[in-house]
mmCIF file of N, CA, C and O in Angstrom:
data_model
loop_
_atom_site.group_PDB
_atom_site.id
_atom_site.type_symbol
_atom_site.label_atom_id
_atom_site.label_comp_id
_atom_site.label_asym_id
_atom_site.label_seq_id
_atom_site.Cartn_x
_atom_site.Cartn_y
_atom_site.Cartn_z
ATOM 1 N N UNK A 9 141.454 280.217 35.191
ATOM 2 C CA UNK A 9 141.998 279.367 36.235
ATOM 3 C C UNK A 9 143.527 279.396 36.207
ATOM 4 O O UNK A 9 144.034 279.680 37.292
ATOM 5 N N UNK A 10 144.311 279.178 35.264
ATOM 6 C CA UNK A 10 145.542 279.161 35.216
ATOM 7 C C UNK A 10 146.249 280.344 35.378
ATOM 8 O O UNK A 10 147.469 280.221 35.481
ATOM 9 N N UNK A 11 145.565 281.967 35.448
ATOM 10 C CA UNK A 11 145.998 283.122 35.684
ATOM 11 C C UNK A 11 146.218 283.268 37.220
ATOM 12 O O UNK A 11 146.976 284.076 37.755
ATOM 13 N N UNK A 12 145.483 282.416 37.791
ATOM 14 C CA UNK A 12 144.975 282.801 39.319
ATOM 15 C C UNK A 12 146.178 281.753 40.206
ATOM 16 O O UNK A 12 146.796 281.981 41.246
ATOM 17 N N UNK A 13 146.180 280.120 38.965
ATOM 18 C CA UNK A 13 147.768 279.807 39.821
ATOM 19 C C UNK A 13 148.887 280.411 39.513
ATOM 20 O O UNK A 13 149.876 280.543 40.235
ATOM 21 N N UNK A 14 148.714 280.820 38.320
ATOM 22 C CA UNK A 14 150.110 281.757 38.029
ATOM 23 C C UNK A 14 150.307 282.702 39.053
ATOM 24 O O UNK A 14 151.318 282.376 39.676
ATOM 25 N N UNK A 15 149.797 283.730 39.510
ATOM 26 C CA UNK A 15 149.430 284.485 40.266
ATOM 27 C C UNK A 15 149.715 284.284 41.489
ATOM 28 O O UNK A 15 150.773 284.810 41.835
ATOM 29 N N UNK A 16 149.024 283.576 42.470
ATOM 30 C CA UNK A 16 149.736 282.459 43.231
ATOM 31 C C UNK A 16 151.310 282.048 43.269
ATOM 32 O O UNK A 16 152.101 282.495 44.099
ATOM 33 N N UNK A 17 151.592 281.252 42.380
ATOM 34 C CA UNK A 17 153.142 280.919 42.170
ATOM 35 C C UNK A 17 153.451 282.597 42.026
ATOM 36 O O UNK A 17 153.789 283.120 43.088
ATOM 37 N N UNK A 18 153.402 283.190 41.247
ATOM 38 C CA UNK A 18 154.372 284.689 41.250
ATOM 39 C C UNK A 18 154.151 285.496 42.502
ATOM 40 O O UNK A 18 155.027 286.242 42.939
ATOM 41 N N UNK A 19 152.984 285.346 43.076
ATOM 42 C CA UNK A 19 153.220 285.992 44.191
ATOM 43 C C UNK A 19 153.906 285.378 45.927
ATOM 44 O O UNK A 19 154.177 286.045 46.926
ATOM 45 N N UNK A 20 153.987 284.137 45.727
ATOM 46 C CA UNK A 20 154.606 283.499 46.298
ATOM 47 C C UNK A 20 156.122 283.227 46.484
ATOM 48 O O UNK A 20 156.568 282.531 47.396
ATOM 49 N N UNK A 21 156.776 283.762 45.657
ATOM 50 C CA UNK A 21 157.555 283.736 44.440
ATOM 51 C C UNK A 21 158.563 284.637 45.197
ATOM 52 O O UNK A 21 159.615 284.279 45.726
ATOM 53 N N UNK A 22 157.983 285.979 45.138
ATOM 54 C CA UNK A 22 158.171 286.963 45.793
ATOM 55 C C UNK A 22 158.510 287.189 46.959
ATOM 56 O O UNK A 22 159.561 287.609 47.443
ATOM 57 N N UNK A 23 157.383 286.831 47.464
ATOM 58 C CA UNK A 23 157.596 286.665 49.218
ATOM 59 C C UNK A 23 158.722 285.801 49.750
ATOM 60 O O UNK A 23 159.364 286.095 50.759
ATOM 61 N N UNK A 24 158.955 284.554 48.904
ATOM 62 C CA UNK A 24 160.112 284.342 49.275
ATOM 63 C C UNK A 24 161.759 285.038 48.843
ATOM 64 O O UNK A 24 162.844 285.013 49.425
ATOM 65 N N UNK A 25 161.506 285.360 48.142
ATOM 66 C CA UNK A 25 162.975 286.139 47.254
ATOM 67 C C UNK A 25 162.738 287.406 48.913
ATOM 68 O O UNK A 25 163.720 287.527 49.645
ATOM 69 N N UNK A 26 161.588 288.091 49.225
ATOM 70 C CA UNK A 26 161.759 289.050 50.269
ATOM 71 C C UNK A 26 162.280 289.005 51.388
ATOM 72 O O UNK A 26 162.901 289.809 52.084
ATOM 73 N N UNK A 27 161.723 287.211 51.561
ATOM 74 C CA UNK A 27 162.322 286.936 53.256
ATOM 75 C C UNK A 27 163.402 286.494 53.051
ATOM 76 O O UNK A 27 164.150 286.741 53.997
ATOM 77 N N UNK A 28 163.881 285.931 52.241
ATOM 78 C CA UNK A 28 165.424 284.893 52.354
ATOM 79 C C UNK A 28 166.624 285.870 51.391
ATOM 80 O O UNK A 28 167.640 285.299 50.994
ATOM 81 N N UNK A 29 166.480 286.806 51.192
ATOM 82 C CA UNK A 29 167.635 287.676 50.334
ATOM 83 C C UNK A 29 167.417 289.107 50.474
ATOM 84 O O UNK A 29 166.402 289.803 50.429
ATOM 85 N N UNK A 30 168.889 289.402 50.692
ATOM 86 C CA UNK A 30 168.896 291.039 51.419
ATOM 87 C C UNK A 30 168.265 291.893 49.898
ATOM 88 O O UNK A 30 168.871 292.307 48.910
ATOM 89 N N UNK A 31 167.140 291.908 50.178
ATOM 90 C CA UNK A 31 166.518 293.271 49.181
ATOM 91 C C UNK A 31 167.362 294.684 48.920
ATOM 92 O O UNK A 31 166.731 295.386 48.129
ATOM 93 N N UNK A 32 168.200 295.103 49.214
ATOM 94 C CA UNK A 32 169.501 295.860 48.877
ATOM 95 C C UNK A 32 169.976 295.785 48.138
ATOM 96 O O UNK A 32 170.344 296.862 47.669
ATOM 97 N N UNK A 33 170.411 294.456 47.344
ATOM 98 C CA UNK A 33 171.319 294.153 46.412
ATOM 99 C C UNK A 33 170.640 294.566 45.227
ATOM 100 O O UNK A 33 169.446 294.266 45.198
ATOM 101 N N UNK A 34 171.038 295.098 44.374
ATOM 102 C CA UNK A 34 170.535 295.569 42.946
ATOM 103 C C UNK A 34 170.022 294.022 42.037
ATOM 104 O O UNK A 34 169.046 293.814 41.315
ATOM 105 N N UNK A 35 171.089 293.188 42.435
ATOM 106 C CA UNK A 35 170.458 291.280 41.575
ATOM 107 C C UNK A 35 169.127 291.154 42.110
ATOM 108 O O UNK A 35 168.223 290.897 41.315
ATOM 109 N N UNK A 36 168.805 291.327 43.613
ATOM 110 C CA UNK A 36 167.536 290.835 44.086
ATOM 111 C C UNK A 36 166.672 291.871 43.663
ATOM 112 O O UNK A 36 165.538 291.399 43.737
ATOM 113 N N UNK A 37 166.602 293.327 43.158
ATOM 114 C CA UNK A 37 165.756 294.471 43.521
ATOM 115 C C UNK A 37 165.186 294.113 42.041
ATOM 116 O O UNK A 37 163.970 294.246 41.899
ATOM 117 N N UNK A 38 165.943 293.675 40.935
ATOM 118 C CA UNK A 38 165.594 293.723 39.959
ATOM 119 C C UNK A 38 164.908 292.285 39.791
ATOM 120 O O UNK A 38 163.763 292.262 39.338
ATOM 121 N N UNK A 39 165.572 291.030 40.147
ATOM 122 C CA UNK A 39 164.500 290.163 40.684
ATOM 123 C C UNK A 39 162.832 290.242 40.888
ATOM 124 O O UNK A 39 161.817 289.633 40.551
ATOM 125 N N UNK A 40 163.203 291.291 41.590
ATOM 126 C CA UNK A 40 161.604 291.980 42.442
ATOM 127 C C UNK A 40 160.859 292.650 41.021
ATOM 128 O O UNK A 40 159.651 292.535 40.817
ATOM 129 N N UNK A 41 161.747 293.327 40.135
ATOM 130 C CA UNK A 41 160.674 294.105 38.977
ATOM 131 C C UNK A 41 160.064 293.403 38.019
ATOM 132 O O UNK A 41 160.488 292.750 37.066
ATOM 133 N N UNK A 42 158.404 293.782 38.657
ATOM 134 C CA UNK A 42 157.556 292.908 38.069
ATOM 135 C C UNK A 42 157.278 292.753 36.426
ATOM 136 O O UNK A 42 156.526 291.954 35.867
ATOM 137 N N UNK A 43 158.131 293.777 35.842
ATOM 138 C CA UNK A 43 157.801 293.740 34.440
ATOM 139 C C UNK A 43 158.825 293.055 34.070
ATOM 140 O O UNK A 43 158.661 292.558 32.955
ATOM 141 N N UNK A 44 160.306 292.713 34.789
ATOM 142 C CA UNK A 44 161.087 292.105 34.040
ATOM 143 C C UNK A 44 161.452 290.829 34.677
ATOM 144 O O UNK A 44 162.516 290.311 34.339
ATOM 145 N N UNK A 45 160.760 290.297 35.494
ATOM 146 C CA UNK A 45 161.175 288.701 35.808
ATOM 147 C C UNK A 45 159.795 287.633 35.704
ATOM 148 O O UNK A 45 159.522 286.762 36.529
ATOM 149 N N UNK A 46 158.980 287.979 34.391
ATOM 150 C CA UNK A 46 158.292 287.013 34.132
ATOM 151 C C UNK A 46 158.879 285.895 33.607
ATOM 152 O O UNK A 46 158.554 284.708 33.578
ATOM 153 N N UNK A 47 159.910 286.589 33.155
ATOM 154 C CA UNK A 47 160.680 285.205 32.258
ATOM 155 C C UNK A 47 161.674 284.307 33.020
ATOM 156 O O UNK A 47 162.084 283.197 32.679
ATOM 157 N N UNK A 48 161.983 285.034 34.150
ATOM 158 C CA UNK A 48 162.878 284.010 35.034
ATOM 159 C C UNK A 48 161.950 283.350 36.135
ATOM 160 O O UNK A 48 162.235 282.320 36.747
ATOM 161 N N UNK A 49 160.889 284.038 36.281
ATOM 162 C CA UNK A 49 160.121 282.929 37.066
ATOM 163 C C UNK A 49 159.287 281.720 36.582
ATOM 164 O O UNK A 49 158.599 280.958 37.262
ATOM 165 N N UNK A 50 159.578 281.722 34.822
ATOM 166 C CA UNK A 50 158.630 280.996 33.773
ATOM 167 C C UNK A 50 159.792 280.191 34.335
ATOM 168 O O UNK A 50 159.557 279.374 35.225
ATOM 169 N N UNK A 51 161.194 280.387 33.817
ATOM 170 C CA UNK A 51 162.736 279.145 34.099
ATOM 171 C C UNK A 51 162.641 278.567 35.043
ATOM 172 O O UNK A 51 162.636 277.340 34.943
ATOM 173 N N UNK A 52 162.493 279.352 36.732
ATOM 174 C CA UNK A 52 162.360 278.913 37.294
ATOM 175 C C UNK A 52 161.327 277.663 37.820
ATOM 176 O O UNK A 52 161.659 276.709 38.524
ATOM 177 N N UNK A 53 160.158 277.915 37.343
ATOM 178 C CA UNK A 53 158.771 277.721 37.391
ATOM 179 C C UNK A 53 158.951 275.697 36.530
ATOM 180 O O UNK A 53 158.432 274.657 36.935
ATOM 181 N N UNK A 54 159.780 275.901 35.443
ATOM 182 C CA UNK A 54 159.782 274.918 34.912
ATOM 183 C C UNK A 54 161.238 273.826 35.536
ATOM 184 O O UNK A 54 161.074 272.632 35.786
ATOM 185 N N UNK A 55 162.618 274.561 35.697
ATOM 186 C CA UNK A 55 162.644 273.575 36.278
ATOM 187 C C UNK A 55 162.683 273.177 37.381
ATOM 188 O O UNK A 55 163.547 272.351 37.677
ATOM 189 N N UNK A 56 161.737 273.649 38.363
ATOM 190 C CA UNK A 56 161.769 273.090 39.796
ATOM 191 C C UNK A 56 160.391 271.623 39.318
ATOM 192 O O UNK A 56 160.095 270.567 39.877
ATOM 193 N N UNK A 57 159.921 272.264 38.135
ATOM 194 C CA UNK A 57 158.654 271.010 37.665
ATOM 195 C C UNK A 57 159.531 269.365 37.096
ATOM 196 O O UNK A 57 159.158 268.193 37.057
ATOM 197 N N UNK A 58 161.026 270.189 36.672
ATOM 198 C CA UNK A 58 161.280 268.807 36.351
ATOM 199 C C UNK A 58 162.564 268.207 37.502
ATOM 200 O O UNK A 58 163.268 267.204 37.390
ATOM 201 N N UNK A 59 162.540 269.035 38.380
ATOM 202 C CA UNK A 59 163.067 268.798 39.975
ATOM 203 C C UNK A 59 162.117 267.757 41.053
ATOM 204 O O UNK A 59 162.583 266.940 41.846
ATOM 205 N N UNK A 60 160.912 268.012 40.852
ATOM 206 C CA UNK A 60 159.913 267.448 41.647
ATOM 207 C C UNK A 60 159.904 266.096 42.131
ATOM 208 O O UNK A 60 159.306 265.806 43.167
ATOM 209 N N UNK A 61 160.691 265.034 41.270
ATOM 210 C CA UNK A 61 160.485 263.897 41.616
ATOM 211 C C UNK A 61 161.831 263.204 41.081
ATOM 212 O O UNK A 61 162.794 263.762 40.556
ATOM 213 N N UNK A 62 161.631 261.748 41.369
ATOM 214 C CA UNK A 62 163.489 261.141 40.894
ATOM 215 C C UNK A 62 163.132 261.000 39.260
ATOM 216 O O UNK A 62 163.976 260.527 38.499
ATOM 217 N N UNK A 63 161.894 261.420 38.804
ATOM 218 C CA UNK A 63 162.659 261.222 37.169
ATOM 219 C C UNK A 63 162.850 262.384 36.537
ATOM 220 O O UNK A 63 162.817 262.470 35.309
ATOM 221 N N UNK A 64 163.051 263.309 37.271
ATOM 222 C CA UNK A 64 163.394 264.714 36.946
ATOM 223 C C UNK A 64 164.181 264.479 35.927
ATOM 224 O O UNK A 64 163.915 265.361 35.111
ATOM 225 N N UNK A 65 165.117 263.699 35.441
ATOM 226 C CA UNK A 65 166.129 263.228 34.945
ATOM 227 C C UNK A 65 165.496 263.333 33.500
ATOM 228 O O UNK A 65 165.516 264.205 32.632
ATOM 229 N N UNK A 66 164.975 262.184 33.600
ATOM 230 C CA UNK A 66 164.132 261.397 32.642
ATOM 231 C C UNK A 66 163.393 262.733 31.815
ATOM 232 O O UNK A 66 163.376 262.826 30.587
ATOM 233 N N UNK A 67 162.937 263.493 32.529
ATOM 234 C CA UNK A 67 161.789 264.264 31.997
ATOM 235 C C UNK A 67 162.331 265.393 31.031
ATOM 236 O O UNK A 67 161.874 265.822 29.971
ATOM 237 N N UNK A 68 163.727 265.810 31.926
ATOM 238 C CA UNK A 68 164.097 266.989 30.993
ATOM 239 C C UNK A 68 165.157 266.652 29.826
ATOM 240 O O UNK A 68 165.670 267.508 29.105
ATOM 241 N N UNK A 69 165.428 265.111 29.748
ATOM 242 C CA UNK A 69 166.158 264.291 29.068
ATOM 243 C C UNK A 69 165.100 264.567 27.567
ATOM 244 O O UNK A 69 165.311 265.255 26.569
ATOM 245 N N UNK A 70 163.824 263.621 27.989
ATOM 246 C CA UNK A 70 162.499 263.675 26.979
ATOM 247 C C UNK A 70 162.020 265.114 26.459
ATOM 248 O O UNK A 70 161.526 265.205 25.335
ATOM 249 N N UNK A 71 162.138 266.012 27.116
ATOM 250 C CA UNK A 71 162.087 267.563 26.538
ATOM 251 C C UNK A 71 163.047 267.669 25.682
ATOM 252 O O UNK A 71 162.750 268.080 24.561
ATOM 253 N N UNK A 72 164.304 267.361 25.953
ATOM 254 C CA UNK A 72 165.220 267.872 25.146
ATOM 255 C C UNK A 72 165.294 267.159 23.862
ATOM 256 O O UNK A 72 165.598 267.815 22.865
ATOM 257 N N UNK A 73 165.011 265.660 23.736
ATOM 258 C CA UNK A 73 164.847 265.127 22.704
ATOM 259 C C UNK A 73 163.809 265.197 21.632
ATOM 260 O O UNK A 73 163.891 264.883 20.445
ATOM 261 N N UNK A 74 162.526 265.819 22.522
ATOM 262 C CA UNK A 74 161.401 266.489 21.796
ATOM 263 C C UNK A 74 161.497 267.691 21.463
ATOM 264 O O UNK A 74 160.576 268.069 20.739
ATOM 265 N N UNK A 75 162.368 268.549 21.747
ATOM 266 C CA UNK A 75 162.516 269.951 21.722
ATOM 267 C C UNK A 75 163.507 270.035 20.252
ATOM 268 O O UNK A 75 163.892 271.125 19.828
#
């Protein structure tokens, strides 16, 4: 189950980086390579999770103190 939202989110992911940024640029092309932006879409992935709501604050405050 969690491969299939991953999957989802990464391929979604994509499609937007395609429509909203000139695919030309070597930053976005490599963006696009699927073997090397698992890890920036994991960054990304996490903090738009602690973006989501007004205690976004709060949340990545409590990560960091648990971390």
């Amino acid at each position: 189950e969690n491969s299939v939202v991953w999957n989802d989110f990464n391929k979604r992911f994509i499609e937007l980086i395609k429509e909203r940024f000139n695919v030309d640029s070597m930053r976005v092309k490599k963006l696009l390579n699927q073997t090397e932006n698992d890890q920036l879409i994991i960054r990304s992935l996490f903090t738009l999770s602690l973006c989501i709501s007004n205690q976004g604050y709060q949340k990545l405050k409590s990560f960091l103190y648990d971390f």
